[in-house]
mmCIF file of C-alpha atoms in Angstrom:
data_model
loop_
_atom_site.group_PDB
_atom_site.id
_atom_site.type_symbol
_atom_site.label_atom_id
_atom_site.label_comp_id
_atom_site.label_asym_id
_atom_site.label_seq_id
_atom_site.Cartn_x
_atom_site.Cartn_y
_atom_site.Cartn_z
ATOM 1 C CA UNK A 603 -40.742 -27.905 50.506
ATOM 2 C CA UNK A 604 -43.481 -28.224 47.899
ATOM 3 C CA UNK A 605 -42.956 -27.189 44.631
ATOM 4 C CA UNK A 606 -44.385 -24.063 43.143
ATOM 5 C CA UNK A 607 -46.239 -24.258 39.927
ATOM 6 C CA UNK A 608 -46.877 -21.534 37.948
ATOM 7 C CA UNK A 609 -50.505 -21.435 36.335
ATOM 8 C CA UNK A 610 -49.910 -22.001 32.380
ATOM 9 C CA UNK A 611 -51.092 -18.076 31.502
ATOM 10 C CA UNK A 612 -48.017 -16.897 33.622
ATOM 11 C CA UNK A 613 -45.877 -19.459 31.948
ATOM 12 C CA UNK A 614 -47.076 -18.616 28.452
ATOM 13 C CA UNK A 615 -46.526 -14.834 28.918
ATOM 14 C CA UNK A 616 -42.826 -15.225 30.413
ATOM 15 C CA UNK A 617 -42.229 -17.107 27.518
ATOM 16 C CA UNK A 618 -43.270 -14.732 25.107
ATOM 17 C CA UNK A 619 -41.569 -11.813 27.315
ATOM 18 C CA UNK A 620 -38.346 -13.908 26.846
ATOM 19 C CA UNK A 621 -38.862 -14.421 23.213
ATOM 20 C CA UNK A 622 -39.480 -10.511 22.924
ATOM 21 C CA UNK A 623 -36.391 -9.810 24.760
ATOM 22 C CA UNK A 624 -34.360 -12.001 22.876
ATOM 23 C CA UNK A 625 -35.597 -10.271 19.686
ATOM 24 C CA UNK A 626 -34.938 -6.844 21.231
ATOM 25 C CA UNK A 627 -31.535 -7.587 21.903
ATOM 26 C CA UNK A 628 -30.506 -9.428 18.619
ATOM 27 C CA UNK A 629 -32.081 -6.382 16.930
ATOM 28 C CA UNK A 630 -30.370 -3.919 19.099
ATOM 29 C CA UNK A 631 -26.858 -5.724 18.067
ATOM 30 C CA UNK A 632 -27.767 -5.986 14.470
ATOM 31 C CA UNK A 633 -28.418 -2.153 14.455
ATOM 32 C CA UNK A 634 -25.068 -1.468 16.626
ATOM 33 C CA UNK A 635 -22.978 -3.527 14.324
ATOM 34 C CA UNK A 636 -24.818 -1.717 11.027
ATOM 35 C CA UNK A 637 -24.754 1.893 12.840
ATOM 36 C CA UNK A 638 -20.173 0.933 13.380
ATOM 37 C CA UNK A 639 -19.812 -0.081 9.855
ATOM 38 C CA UNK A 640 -22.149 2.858 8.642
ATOM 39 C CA UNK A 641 -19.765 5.225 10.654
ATOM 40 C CA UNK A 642 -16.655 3.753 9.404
ATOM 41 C CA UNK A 643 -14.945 5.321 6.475
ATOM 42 C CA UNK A 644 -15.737 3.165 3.374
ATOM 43 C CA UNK A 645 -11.970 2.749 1.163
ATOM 44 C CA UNK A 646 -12.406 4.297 -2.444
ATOM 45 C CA UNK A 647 -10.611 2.377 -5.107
ATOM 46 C CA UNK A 648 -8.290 4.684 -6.876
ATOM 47 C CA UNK A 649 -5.963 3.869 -10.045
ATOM 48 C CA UNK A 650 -2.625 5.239 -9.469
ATOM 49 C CA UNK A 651 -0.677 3.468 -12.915
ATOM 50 C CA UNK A 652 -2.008 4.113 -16.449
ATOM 51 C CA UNK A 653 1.054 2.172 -18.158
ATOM 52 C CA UNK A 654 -0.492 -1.381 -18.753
ATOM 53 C CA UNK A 655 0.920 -4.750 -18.482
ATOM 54 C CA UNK A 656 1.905 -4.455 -14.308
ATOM 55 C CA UNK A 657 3.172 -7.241 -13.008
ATOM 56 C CA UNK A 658 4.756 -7.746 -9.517
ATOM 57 C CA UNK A 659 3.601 -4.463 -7.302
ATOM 58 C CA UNK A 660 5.147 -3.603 -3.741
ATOM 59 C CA UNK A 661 4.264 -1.102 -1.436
ATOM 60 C CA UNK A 662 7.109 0.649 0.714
ATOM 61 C CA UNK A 663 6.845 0.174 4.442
ATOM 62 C CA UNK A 664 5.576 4.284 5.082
ATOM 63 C CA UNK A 665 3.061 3.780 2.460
ATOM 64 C CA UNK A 666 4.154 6.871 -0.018
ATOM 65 C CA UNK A 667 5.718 4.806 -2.832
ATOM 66 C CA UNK A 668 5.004 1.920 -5.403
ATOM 67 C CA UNK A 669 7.633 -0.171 -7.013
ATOM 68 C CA UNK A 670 5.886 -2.126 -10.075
ATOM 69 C CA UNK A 671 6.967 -4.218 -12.428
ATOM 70 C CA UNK A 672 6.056 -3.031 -15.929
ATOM 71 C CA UNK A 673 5.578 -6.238 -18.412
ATOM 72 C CA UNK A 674 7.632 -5.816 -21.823
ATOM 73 C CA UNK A 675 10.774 -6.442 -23.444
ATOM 74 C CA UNK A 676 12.868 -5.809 -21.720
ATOM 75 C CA UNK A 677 11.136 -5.357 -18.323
ATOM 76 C CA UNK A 678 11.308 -2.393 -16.338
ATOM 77 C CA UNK A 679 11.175 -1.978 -12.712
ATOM 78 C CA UNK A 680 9.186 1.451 -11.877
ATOM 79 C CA UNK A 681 8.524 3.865 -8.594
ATOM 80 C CA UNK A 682 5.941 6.025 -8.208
ATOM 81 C CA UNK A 683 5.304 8.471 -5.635
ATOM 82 C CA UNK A 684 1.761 7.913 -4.146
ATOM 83 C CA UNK A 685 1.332 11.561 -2.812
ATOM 84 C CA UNK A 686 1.135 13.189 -6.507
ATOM 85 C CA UNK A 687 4.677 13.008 -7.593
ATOM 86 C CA UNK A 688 6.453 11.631 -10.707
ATOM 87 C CA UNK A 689 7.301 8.383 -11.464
ATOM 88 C CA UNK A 690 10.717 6.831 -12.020
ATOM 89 C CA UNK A 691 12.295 3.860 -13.899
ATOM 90 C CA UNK A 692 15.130 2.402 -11.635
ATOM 91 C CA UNK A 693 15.617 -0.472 -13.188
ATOM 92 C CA UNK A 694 15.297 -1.798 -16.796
ATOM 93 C CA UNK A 695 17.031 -4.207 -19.129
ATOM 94 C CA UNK A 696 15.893 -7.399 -17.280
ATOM 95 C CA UNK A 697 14.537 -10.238 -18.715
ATOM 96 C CA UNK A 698 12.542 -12.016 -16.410
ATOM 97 C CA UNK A 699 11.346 -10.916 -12.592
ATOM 98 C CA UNK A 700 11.138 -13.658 -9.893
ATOM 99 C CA UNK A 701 11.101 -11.151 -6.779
ATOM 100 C CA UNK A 702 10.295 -7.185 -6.101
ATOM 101 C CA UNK A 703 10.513 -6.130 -2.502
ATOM 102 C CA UNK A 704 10.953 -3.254 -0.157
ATOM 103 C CA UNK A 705 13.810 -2.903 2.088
ATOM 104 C CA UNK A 706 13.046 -1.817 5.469
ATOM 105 C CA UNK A 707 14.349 1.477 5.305
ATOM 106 C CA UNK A 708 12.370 2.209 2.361
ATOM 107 C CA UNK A 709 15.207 3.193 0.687
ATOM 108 C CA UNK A 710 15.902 0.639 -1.750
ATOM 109 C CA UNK A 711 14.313 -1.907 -3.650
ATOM 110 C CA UNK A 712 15.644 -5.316 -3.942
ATOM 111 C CA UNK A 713 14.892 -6.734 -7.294
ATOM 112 C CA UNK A 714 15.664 -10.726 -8.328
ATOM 113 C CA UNK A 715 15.616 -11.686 -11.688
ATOM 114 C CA UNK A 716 17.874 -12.846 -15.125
ATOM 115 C CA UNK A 717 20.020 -9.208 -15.355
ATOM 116 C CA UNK A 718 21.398 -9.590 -18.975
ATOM 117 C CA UNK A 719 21.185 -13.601 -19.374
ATOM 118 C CA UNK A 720 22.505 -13.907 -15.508
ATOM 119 C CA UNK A 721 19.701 -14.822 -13.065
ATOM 120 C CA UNK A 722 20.830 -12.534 -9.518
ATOM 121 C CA UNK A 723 19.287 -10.178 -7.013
ATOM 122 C CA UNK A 724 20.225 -6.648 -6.715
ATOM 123 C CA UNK A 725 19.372 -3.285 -4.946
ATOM 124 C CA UNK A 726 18.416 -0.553 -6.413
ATOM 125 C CA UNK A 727 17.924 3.389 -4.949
ATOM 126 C CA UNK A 728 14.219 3.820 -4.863
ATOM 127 C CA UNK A 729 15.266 7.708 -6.408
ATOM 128 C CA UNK A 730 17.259 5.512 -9.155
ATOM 129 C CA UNK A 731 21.341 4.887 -9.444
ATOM 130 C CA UNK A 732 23.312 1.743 -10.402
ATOM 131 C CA UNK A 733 21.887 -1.819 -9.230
ATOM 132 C CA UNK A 734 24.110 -3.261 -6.791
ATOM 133 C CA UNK A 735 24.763 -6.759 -6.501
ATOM 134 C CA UNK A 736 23.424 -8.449 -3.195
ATOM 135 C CA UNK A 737 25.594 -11.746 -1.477
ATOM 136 C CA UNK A 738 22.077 -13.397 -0.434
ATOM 137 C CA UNK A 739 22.017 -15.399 -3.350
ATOM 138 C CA UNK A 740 19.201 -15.414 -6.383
ATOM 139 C CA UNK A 741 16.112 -14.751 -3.486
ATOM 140 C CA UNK A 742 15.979 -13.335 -0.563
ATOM 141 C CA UNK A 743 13.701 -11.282 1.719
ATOM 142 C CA UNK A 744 14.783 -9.069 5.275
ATOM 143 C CA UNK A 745 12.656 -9.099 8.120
ATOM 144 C CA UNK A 746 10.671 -6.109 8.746
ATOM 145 C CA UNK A 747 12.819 -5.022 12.059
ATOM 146 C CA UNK A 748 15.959 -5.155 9.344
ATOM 147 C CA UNK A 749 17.690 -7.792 11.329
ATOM 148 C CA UNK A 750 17.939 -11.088 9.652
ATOM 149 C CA UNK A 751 17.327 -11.691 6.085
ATOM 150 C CA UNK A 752 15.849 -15.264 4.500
ATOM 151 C CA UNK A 753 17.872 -16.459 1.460
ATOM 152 C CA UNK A 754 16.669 -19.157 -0.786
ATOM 153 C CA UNK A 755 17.884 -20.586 -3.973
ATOM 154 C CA UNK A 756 16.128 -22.473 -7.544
ATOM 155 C CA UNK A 757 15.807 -24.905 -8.764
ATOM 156 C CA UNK A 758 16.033 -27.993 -6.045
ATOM 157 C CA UNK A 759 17.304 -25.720 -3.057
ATOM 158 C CA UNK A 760 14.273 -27.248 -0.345
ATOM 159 C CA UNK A 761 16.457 -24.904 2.334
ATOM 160 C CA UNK A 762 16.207 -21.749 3.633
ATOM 161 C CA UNK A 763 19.240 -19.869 4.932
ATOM 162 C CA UNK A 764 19.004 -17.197 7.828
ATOM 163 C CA UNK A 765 21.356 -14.411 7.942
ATOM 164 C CA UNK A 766 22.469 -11.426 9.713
ATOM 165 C CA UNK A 767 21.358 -8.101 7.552
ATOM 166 C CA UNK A 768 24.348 -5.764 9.442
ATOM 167 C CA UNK A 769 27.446 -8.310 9.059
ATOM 168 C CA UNK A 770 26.299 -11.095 6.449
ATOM 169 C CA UNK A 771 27.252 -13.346 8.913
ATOM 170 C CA UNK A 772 24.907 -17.191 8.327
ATOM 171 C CA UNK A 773 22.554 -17.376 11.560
ATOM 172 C CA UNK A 774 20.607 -20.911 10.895
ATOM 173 C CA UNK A 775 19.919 -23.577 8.164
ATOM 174 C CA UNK A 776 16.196 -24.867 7.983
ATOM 175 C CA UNK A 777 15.721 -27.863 6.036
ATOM 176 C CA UNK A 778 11.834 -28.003 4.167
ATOM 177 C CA UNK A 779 10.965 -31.643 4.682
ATOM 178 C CA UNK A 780 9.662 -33.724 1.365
ATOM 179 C CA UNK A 781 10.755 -35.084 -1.439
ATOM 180 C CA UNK A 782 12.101 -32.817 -4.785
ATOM 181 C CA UNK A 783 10.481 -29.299 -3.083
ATOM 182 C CA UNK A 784 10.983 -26.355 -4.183
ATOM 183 C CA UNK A 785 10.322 -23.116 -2.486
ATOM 184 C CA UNK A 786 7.468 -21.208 -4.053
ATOM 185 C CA UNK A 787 7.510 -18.204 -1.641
ATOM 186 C CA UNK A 788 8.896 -16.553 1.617
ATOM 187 C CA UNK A 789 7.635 -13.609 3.922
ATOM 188 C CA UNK A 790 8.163 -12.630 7.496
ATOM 189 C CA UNK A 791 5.219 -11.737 9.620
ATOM 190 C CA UNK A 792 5.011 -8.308 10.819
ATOM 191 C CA UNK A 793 6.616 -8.759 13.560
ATOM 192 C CA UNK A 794 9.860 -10.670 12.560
ATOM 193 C CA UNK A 795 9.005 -13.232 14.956
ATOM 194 C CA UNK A 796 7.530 -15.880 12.111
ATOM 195 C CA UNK A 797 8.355 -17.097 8.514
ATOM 196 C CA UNK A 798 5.962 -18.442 6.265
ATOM 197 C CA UNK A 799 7.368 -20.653 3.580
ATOM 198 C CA UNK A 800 5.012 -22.219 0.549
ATOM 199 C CA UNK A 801 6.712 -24.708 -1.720
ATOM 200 C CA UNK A 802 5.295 -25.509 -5.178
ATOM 201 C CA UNK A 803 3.903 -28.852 -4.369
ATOM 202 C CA UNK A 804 1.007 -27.196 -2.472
ATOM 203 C CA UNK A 805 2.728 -27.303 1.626
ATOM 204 C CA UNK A 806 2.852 -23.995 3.758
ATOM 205 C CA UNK A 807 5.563 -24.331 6.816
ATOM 206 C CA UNK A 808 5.471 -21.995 9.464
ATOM 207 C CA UNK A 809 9.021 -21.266 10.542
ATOM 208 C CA UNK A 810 9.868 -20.018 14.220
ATOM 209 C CA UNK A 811 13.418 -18.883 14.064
ATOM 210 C CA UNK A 812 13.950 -18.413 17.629
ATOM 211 C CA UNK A 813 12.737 -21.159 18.642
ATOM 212 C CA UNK A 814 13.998 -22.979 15.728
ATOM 213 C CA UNK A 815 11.307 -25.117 14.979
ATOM 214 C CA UNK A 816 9.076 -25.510 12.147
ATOM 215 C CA UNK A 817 5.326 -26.600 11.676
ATOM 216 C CA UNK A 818 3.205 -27.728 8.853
ATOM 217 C CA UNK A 819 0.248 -25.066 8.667
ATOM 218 C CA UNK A 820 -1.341 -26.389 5.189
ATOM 219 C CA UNK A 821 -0.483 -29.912 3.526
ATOM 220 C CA UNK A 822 -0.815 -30.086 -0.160
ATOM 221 C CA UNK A 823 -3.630 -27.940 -1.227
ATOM 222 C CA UNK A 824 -3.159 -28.628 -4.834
ATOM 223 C CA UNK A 825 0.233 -26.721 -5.898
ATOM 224 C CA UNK A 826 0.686 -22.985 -5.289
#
């Protein structure tokens, strides 16, 4: 059939009906996007410790309560009740902190650092009470579902050590491949399913314990 050609006024003003519409649309999304962030409650910044020198801060799983390190000699370990309540020291006489972390439950705080010129890990109440000694070695961290925990050890330990949080019992070894590595830093993802593992020469390994297999996410980016 012959072609149809379309005289160059028509082809002119489709062209600038399309350019118009185009416009009109990428307007219409900028103002939808602008009108959901406008409608959106904006987060106020609001100072909830007036001691000084913080160091290490976790917040508990339900969101009520801060456990803080509080920089001095000796260091103290502190909780304070996000809602308007008091604050509490459950911890004190340490000399250095290496690791401050929830337990699940929100009930206690694990705690690893040099306890009176020993370097360990304890529990402690999050309403205060004795420091109990922990069998997961100088580090450790528990999934969020409370069923395995991730122990690691310094200086030279480049492996991380699964184990069962009801009956102790040692679930896996992962070796961290490299040479002299140390591990910088461990946490579980959200949903227990992943473990994220930085060492101090810069790698982050992605660990998939039911799978059991490991991945390099980021290769030395400089040192942690």
């Amino acid at each position: 059939p012959p072609r149809r050609y379309w005289p160059l006024g028509a082809q002119l003003a489709l062209a600038a009906a399309a350019g118009l519409i185009s416009v009109v649309v990428v307007i219409g999304v900028v103002f939808i996007r602008s009108r959901d962030s406008q409608s959106r409650p904006q987060p106020e910044p609001r100072q909830v410790t007036y001691v000084g020198d913080v160091g290490r801060a976790e917040i508990s799983p339900d969101g009520q309560y801060l456990a803080y390190e509080k920089v001095g000699v000796p260091i103290k370990i502190i909780v304070q009740d996000l809602l308007g309540g008091s604050e509490l020291v459950v911890a004190d006489s340490i000399s250095s902190v290496a690791l401050l972390r929830w337990l699940p439950d929100g009930a206690r705080v694990a705690i690893a650092g040099e306890f009176n010129g020993r370097f360990t890990s304890v529990t402690v109440p999050r309403l205060g009470g004795i420091p109990e000694l922990t069998d997961y070695g100088s580090r450790f961290v528990t999934s969020p579902d409370g069923r395995r925990i991730a122990v690691w050890d310094l200086p030279r330990q480049t492996g991380l050590m699964l184990t069962d949080a009801s009956s102790g019992q040692r679930l896996e070894h992962f070796d961290i491949p490299g040479n002299d590595l140390w591990i910088a830093g461990v946490d579980w993802s959200p949903s227990s399913e992943l473990i994220a593992v930085a060492t101090d020469s810069g790698n982050l390994w992605v660990i998939h314990p039911d799978q059991g297999t490991q991945l390099l996410a980021v290769a030395d980016s400089d040192g942690i």
